[in-house]
Amino acid sequence: MLKEVRGQVDHVLLFAVLAIITIGIVFIYSATWDPVSSVGLRTLVIKQMIWVAGGLLLVFLITNIDYMRLVNYAYLAYVINLLALVFLLFFGGERYGARRWIDLGPLSIQPSEFMKVTVIMVLAAFLGERRENAGSFGNFAGSIVLIFPAAVLIFLQPDLGTAFVLVPILFTMLFICGENVKYIVSSIILGLASLPFFWLLLKDYQKDRLMVFINPDIDPLGAGYTIIQSKIAIGSGGLFGKGWLNGTQSHLKFLPERHTDFIFSVVGEEWGFAGAVLLVGLYAVVIARGIRIIAGSADIYARALAAGVVTLLAFQVFVNISMTIGMMPVVGLPLPFVSYGGSNTVASLICVGFLLSISRRAS
């Protein structure tokens, strides 16, 4: 039975998310539009709308449930997610040389997307239970040990982008929960110092992506091709764009992954600088409302949970947009609520549900 709530739904946050979702569906349609055949188009758009509907149902349910009832199941959810990642290493569907998907008939589930959410939940539970020891090395080290298996399993898929996103989530939640800043800064310095060793662990295609980030022209028809085409698409959009369904880079199929990781390039080409600013502005509203929820939460579990969610959404938006304009290497992080993909869409909407639930109860 759903618990009676104290506050009202944050309508500003909800409206901003719904507006971004609408833009996402509009541009998935455009990115996959084919004037000759619309079969693939209908399939992808309908699938995305089904995932959105399922995600919005979860938003409604989570909003009307006390977030602590969900945090109480954090360890169970985390273990189940870890088992799913182990399953992937042996039996997962392989695409583009990576094992990231569990195929369920016409649908595919990507456990690493949900691991982002369960890591936030389990860290909130762990740090909340040990709030009396905030600032201790035990709390800091325990948090790292707790999420280390998830990071390793995701890295082995391989999925460098998703594994890396766990790092800012961890450090932000530690900071919000009062952990010692010296431990956090020392870890960052140690991580930077270990980059040469980390380079040896990367796959060849990952090394190529980092090299073409420095200079895409060293391999313009290979690893640097997508970045070059993305920058051409965004730059050609000008101030107001070429118009919806009129993007030549996407419709002539010069731009790969245009409905997933590089959908922001389609927005920039068809809606121009003005459309890109509109989308970024909506994301800014979501992040600002999330920060407001963190600041207004007296409960440490709520603050930790909200901080993890806001960090996840903000980091993915920043990295995705940065890589489409050539400011960061291509790491395969989708644009929340906009990129095509069921697992990421549902996981992102679960995060919104947590924010709405916290805003109604934690004060």
Short mmCIF file of C-alpha atoms in Angstrom, two decimals:
data_model
loop_
_atom_site.label_atom_id
_atom_site.label_comp_id
_atom_site.label_asym_id
_atom_site.label_seq_id
_atom_site.Cartn_x
_atom_site.Cartn_y
_atom_site.Cartn_z
CA MET A 1 0.00 0.00 0.00
CA LEU A 2 1.40 3.38 -0.98
CA LYS A 3 2.36 5.62 1.89
CA GLU A 4 0.57 8.93 2.31
CA VAL A 5 2.80 11.77 1.19
CA ARG A 6 3.46 15.10 2.90
CA GLY A 7 4.38 17.41 0.05
CA GLN A 8 3.47 18.10 -3.53
CA VAL A 9 5.16 16.85 -6.66
CA ASP A 10 7.95 19.10 -7.92
CA HIS A 11 6.08 20.14 -11.05
CA VAL A 12 9.00 22.19 -12.41
CA LEU A 13 11.30 19.16 -12.32
CA LEU A 14 8.65 16.89 -13.78
CA PHE A 15 7.77 19.32 -16.58
CA ALA A 16 11.44 19.75 -17.54
CA VAL A 17 11.94 15.98 -17.71
CA LEU A 18 8.79 15.49 -19.80
CA ALA A 19 9.90 18.26 -22.17
CA ILE A 20 13.33 16.61 -22.64
CA ILE A 21 11.67 13.23 -23.25
CA THR A 22 9.44 14.78 -25.91
CA ILE A 23 12.46 16.31 -27.63
CA GLY A 24 14.14 12.91 -27.47
CA ILE A 25 11.28 11.14 -29.23
CA VAL A 26 11.08 13.90 -31.84
CA PHE A 27 14.77 13.53 -32.68
CA ILE A 28 14.83 9.74 -32.55
CA TYR A 29 12.15 10.01 -35.23
CA SER A 30 14.27 12.44 -37.21
CA ALA A 31 17.55 10.53 -36.77
CA THR A 32 15.99 7.30 -38.03
CA TRP A 33 13.73 8.84 -40.67
CA ASP A 34 13.99 7.28 -44.10
CA PRO A 35 11.84 8.70 -46.95
CA VAL A 36 11.97 5.35 -48.75
CA SER A 37 11.08 2.99 -45.91
CA SER A 38 9.59 3.83 -42.50
CA VAL A 39 9.51 0.29 -41.06
CA GLY A 40 12.67 0.70 -39.00
CA LEU A 41 11.54 4.16 -37.98
CA ARG A 42 8.23 2.97 -36.60
CA THR A 43 9.90 0.12 -34.74
CA LEU A 44 12.49 2.29 -32.97
CA VAL A 45 10.14 5.15 -32.13
CA ILE A 46 7.43 2.81 -30.85
CA LYS A 47 9.96 0.86 -28.78
CA GLN A 48 11.26 4.08 -27.24
CA MET A 49 7.74 5.23 -26.43
CA ILE A 50 7.04 1.89 -24.74
CA TRP A 51 10.19 2.24 -22.63
CA VAL A 52 9.21 5.82 -21.75
CA ALA A 53 5.72 4.70 -20.72
CA GLY A 54 7.18 1.98 -18.51
CA GLY A 55 9.67 4.42 -17.02
CA LEU A 56 6.98 7.00 -16.28
CA LEU A 57 4.93 4.31 -14.54
CA LEU A 58 7.94 3.64 -12.32
CA VAL A 59 8.28 7.38 -11.68
CA PHE A 60 4.68 7.45 -10.44
CA LEU A 61 5.18 4.42 -8.20
CA ILE A 62 8.50 5.57 -6.72
CA THR A 63 7.21 9.10 -6.17
CA ASN A 64 4.38 7.72 -4.06
CA ILE A 65 6.59 5.38 -2.01
CA ASP A 66 8.82 6.45 0.86
CA TYR A 67 12.36 6.39 -0.58
CA MET A 68 13.59 4.62 2.59
CA ARG A 69 11.48 1.58 1.75
CA LEU A 70 13.50 1.30 -1.44
CA VAL A 71 16.86 2.01 0.21
CA ASN A 72 16.15 -0.90 2.58
CA TYR A 73 16.40 -3.22 -0.44
CA ALA A 74 19.58 -1.59 -1.75
CA TYR A 75 21.95 -4.45 -0.91
CA LEU A 76 19.62 -7.04 -2.42
CA ALA A 77 19.23 -5.00 -5.62
CA TYR A 78 23.00 -4.52 -5.79
CA VAL A 79 23.75 -8.24 -5.46
CA ILE A 80 21.16 -9.14 -8.10
CA ASN A 81 22.69 -6.55 -10.44
CA LEU A 82 26.20 -7.94 -9.80
CA LEU A 83 24.97 -11.44 -10.67
CA ALA A 84 23.49 -10.07 -13.90
CA LEU A 85 26.88 -8.57 -14.79
CA VAL A 86 28.62 -11.89 -14.07
CA PHE A 87 26.05 -13.62 -16.29
CA LEU A 88 26.91 -11.19 -19.10
CA LEU A 89 30.58 -12.18 -19.08
CA PHE A 90 29.65 -15.74 -20.03
CA PHE A 91 26.26 -15.60 -21.75
CA GLY A 92 25.59 -11.97 -22.68
CA GLY A 93 24.68 -10.91 -26.19
CA GLU A 94 27.78 -9.64 -27.97
CA ARG A 95 27.62 -6.52 -30.14
CA TYR A 96 30.52 -4.50 -31.48
CA GLY A 97 32.91 -6.71 -29.51
CA ALA A 98 31.25 -6.06 -26.12
CA ARG A 99 29.01 -8.15 -23.89
CA ARG A 100 26.58 -5.65 -22.38
CA TRP A 101 23.11 -6.94 -23.21
CA ILE A 102 20.80 -9.69 -21.99
CA ASP A 103 18.46 -10.52 -24.85
CA LEU A 104 14.85 -11.23 -23.89
CA GLY A 105 13.12 -11.90 -27.18
CA PRO A 106 12.45 -8.57 -28.91
CA LEU A 107 13.88 -6.63 -25.95
CA SER A 108 17.42 -6.24 -24.66
CA ILE A 109 18.37 -5.29 -21.10
CA GLN A 110 21.66 -3.57 -20.30
CA PRO A 111 22.40 -4.33 -16.61
CA SER A 112 25.22 -1.77 -16.41
CA GLU A 113 22.66 1.03 -16.85
CA PHE A 114 20.72 -0.18 -13.82
CA MET A 115 23.98 -0.70 -11.92
CA LYS A 116 24.41 3.08 -11.90
CA VAL A 117 21.17 3.30 -9.91
CA THR A 118 21.86 0.38 -7.58
CA VAL A 119 25.34 1.75 -6.80
CA ILE A 120 23.72 5.03 -5.73
CA MET A 121 21.23 3.13 -3.59
CA VAL A 122 23.81 0.89 -1.91
CA LEU A 123 26.20 3.79 -1.21
CA ALA A 124 23.33 5.77 0.32
CA ALA A 125 22.47 2.80 2.53
CA PHE A 126 26.12 2.19 3.50
CA LEU A 127 26.95 5.83 4.29
CA GLY A 128 23.63 6.43 6.03
CA GLU A 129 24.12 3.43 8.33
CA ARG A 130 27.60 4.70 9.25
CA ARG A 131 26.79 8.39 9.58
CA GLU A 132 28.26 8.45 13.11
CA ASN A 133 31.64 7.54 11.57
CA ALA A 134 31.51 10.20 8.86
CA GLY A 135 35.00 11.37 7.96
CA SER A 136 36.69 8.13 8.98
CA PHE A 137 39.06 6.23 6.72
CA GLY A 138 36.92 3.13 7.32
CA ASN A 139 33.90 4.76 5.70
CA PHE A 140 35.98 5.97 2.78
CA ALA A 141 37.75 2.66 2.15
CA GLY A 142 34.56 0.66 2.74
CA SER A 143 32.73 2.66 0.07
CA ILE A 144 35.45 1.97 -2.48
CA VAL A 145 35.53 -1.74 -1.66
CA LEU A 146 31.74 -1.87 -1.91
CA ILE A 147 31.49 -0.59 -5.49
CA PHE A 148 34.79 -2.03 -6.75
CA PRO A 149 33.23 -5.30 -8.04
CA ALA A 150 30.65 -3.36 -10.07
CA ALA A 151 33.32 -1.14 -11.64
CA VAL A 152 35.51 -4.12 -12.56
CA LEU A 153 32.66 -6.15 -14.06
CA ILE A 154 31.50 -3.21 -16.16
CA PHE A 155 35.06 -2.47 -17.30
CA LEU A 156 35.46 -6.09 -18.41
CA GLN A 157 32.45 -5.94 -20.76
CA PRO A 158 34.23 -3.63 -21.85
CA ASP A 159 32.35 -0.40 -21.05
CA LEU A 160 34.84 2.26 -20.00
CA GLY A 161 32.33 5.13 -19.96
CA THR A 162 29.85 3.47 -17.59
CA ALA A 163 32.63 2.21 -15.31
CA PHE A 164 34.11 5.71 -15.14
CA VAL A 165 30.79 7.37 -14.24
CA LEU A 166 30.83 5.48 -10.92
CA VAL A 167 33.84 7.55 -9.80
CA PRO A 168 32.19 11.01 -9.62
CA ILE A 169 29.11 9.40 -8.08
CA LEU A 170 31.26 7.89 -5.32
CA PHE A 171 33.23 11.06 -4.57
CA THR A 172 30.17 13.34 -4.60
CA MET A 173 28.22 11.11 -2.25
CA LEU A 174 31.22 10.82 0.09
CA PHE A 175 31.56 14.61 0.13
CA ILE A 176 27.85 15.21 0.76
CA CYS A 177 27.91 12.69 3.63
CA GLY A 178 30.76 14.50 5.36
CA GLU A 179 33.69 12.28 4.46
CA ASN A 180 37.23 13.63 4.75
CA VAL A 181 38.07 15.78 1.74
CA LYS A 182 41.76 14.86 2.06
CA TYR A 183 40.94 11.23 1.26
CA ILE A 184 38.97 12.26 -1.82
CA VAL A 185 41.66 14.62 -3.13
CA SER A 186 44.40 12.05 -2.45
CA SER A 187 42.47 9.43 -4.41
CA ILE A 188 42.07 11.77 -7.37
CA ILE A 189 45.81 12.52 -7.38
CA LEU A 190 46.62 8.81 -7.11
CA GLY A 191 44.23 8.08 -9.98
CA LEU A 192 45.88 10.68 -12.21
CA ALA A 193 49.32 9.33 -11.34
CA SER A 194 48.24 5.81 -12.33
CA LEU A 195 47.03 6.82 -15.82
CA PRO A 196 50.12 5.35 -17.56
CA PHE A 197 49.34 1.95 -16.02
CA PHE A 198 45.66 2.36 -16.86
CA TRP A 199 46.61 2.98 -20.50
CA LEU A 200 48.05 -0.55 -20.67
CA LEU A 201 44.65 -2.00 -19.67
CA LEU A 202 42.74 -0.33 -22.48
CA LYS A 203 41.58 -2.11 -25.62
CA ASP A 204 43.07 -0.94 -28.93
CA TYR A 205 39.86 0.81 -30.01
CA GLN A 206 39.74 2.65 -26.67
CA LYS A 207 43.31 3.86 -27.18
CA ASP A 208 42.36 4.99 -30.69
CA ARG A 209 39.45 7.02 -29.33
CA LEU A 210 41.74 8.82 -26.89
CA MET A 211 44.32 9.54 -29.58
CA VAL A 212 41.78 10.93 -32.06
CA PHE A 213 40.39 13.13 -29.29
CA ILE A 214 43.76 14.90 -29.31
CA ASN A 215 43.80 15.03 -33.12
CA PRO A 216 40.84 13.55 -35.06
CA ASP A 217 42.68 14.11 -38.35
CA ILE A 218 45.22 11.35 -37.60
CA ASP A 219 42.53 8.84 -38.58
CA PRO A 220 39.77 10.79 -40.38
CA LEU A 221 38.18 7.72 -41.97
CA GLY A 222 38.52 5.48 -38.92
CA ALA A 223 38.42 6.31 -35.21
CA GLY A 224 38.24 10.07 -35.87
CA TYR A 225 35.39 9.84 -38.38
CA THR A 226 32.49 10.12 -35.93
CA ILE A 227 33.91 13.14 -34.11
CA ILE A 228 34.61 14.94 -37.38
CA GLN A 229 31.11 14.27 -38.73
CA SER A 230 29.52 15.29 -35.44
CA LYS A 231 31.33 18.64 -35.41
CA ILE A 232 30.35 19.20 -39.06
CA ALA A 233 26.70 18.47 -38.22
CA ILE A 234 26.56 20.80 -35.24
CA GLY A 235 28.53 23.56 -36.96
CA SER A 236 26.37 23.44 -40.09
CA GLY A 237 23.25 24.03 -38.00
CA GLY A 238 24.12 27.67 -37.48
CA LEU A 239 21.87 29.76 -35.26
CA PHE A 240 18.45 28.24 -35.95
CA GLY A 241 19.31 24.99 -37.75
CA LYS A 242 18.30 23.46 -41.06
CA GLY A 243 14.86 22.46 -39.83
CA TRP A 244 13.44 19.24 -38.47
CA LEU A 245 13.97 16.27 -40.83
CA ASN A 246 16.34 18.38 -42.92
CA GLY A 247 19.65 17.35 -41.38
CA THR A 248 21.92 16.22 -44.21
CA GLN A 249 24.65 14.65 -42.04
CA SER A 250 22.16 12.33 -40.36
CA HIS A 251 19.77 11.61 -43.22
CA LEU A 252 22.57 10.93 -45.68
CA LYS A 253 24.02 8.63 -43.00
CA PHE A 254 27.37 10.37 -42.67
CA LEU A 255 26.92 10.46 -38.87
CA PRO A 256 27.11 7.06 -37.10
CA GLU A 257 25.17 6.34 -33.89
CA ARG A 258 23.00 9.37 -34.63
CA HIS A 259 19.96 8.08 -32.69
CA THR A 260 21.97 6.96 -29.63
CA ASP A 261 25.24 8.49 -28.40
CA PHE A 262 25.35 11.28 -31.02
CA ILE A 263 21.75 12.42 -31.03
CA PHE A 264 22.79 15.84 -29.72
CA SER A 265 24.54 16.34 -33.06
CA VAL A 266 21.19 15.88 -34.80
CA VAL A 267 19.62 18.45 -32.48
CA GLY A 268 22.41 20.92 -33.25
CA GLU A 269 22.14 20.40 -37.00
CA GLU A 270 18.35 20.65 -37.27
CA TRP A 271 17.54 23.14 -34.50
CA GLY A 272 20.84 25.00 -34.48
CA PHE A 273 22.41 26.85 -31.58
CA ALA A 274 18.99 27.99 -30.34
CA GLY A 275 17.67 24.43 -30.10
CA ALA A 276 20.85 23.20 -28.41
CA VAL A 277 20.58 26.00 -25.83
CA LEU A 278 16.93 25.10 -25.22
CA LEU A 279 17.84 21.47 -24.52
CA VAL A 280 20.80 22.38 -22.32
CA GLY A 281 18.58 24.86 -20.49
CA LEU A 282 16.04 22.15 -19.71
CA TYR A 283 18.84 19.96 -18.36
CA ALA A 284 20.01 22.92 -16.25
CA VAL A 285 16.51 23.14 -14.74
CA VAL A 286 16.58 19.43 -13.85
CA ILE A 287 20.03 19.72 -12.23
CA ALA A 288 19.09 22.93 -10.39
CA ARG A 289 15.93 21.35 -8.96
CA GLY A 290 17.99 18.34 -7.94
CA ILE A 291 20.50 20.54 -6.09
CA ARG A 292 17.58 22.29 -4.42
CA ILE A 293 16.29 18.92 -3.23
CA ILE A 294 19.73 18.03 -1.82
CA ALA A 295 19.96 21.33 0.03
CA GLY A 296 16.45 20.97 1.45
CA SER A 297 16.91 17.41 2.73
CA ALA A 298 17.68 16.97 6.43
CA ASP A 299 17.94 13.18 6.23
CA ILE A 300 21.40 11.85 5.31
CA TYR A 301 19.92 8.99 3.27
CA ALA A 302 17.95 11.50 1.20
CA ARG A 303 20.93 13.80 0.69
CA ALA A 304 23.17 10.92 -0.36
CA LEU A 305 20.58 9.45 -2.71
CA ALA A 306 19.75 12.79 -4.32
CA ALA A 307 23.43 13.72 -4.65
CA GLY A 308 24.17 10.46 -6.44
CA VAL A 309 21.25 10.93 -8.83
CA VAL A 310 22.11 14.55 -9.64
CA THR A 311 25.77 13.64 -10.21
CA LEU A 312 24.83 10.76 -12.51
CA LEU A 313 22.50 12.86 -14.67
CA ALA A 314 24.77 15.92 -14.76
CA PHE A 315 27.90 13.91 -15.55
CA GLN A 316 26.24 12.01 -18.41
CA VAL A 317 24.86 15.21 -19.94
CA PHE A 318 28.24 16.96 -19.66
CA VAL A 319 30.26 14.07 -21.10
CA ASN A 320 27.83 13.26 -23.92
CA ILE A 321 27.54 16.84 -25.17
CA SER A 322 31.28 17.42 -24.73
CA MET A 323 32.19 14.39 -26.84
CA THR A 324 29.81 15.42 -29.65
CA ILE A 325 31.59 18.79 -29.96
CA GLY A 326 35.06 17.29 -29.67
CA MET A 327 35.86 18.45 -26.14
CA MET A 328 36.09 14.94 -24.68
CA PRO A 329 36.93 11.47 -26.03
CA VAL A 330 34.10 9.24 -27.26
CA VAL A 331 33.23 7.02 -24.29
CA GLY A 332 29.77 5.77 -25.20
CA LEU A 333 27.63 7.53 -22.58
CA PRO A 334 24.06 8.23 -23.81
CA LEU A 335 22.26 11.53 -23.39
CA PRO A 336 19.66 11.01 -20.61
CA PHE A 337 16.00 10.99 -21.72
CA VAL A 338 17.00 11.76 -25.34
CA SER A 339 19.21 8.96 -26.69
CA TYR A 340 17.45 5.85 -27.95
CA GLY A 341 17.75 2.96 -25.51
CA GLY A 342 15.37 1.29 -23.11
CA SER A 343 17.69 0.52 -20.21
CA ASN A 344 19.16 4.00 -19.99
CA THR A 345 15.73 5.62 -20.37
CA VAL A 346 14.17 3.54 -17.61
CA ALA A 347 17.18 3.91 -15.31
CA SER A 348 17.18 7.70 -15.79
CA LEU A 349 13.45 7.87 -15.02
CA ILE A 350 13.95 5.77 -11.88
CA CYS A 351 16.41 8.47 -10.81
CA VAL A 352 13.74 11.13 -11.39
CA GLY A 353 11.35 9.07 -9.28
CA PHE A 354 13.85 9.12 -6.41
CA LEU A 355 14.21 12.89 -6.62
CA LEU A 356 10.44 13.39 -6.59
CA SER A 357 10.00 10.97 -3.69
CA ILE A 358 12.70 12.72 -1.66
CA SER A 359 11.32 16.18 -2.38
CA ARG A 360 7.91 15.14 -1.01
CA ARG A 361 9.23 13.68 2.24
CA ALA A 362 12.70 14.77 3.28
CA SER A 363 12.74 18.17 4.92
#
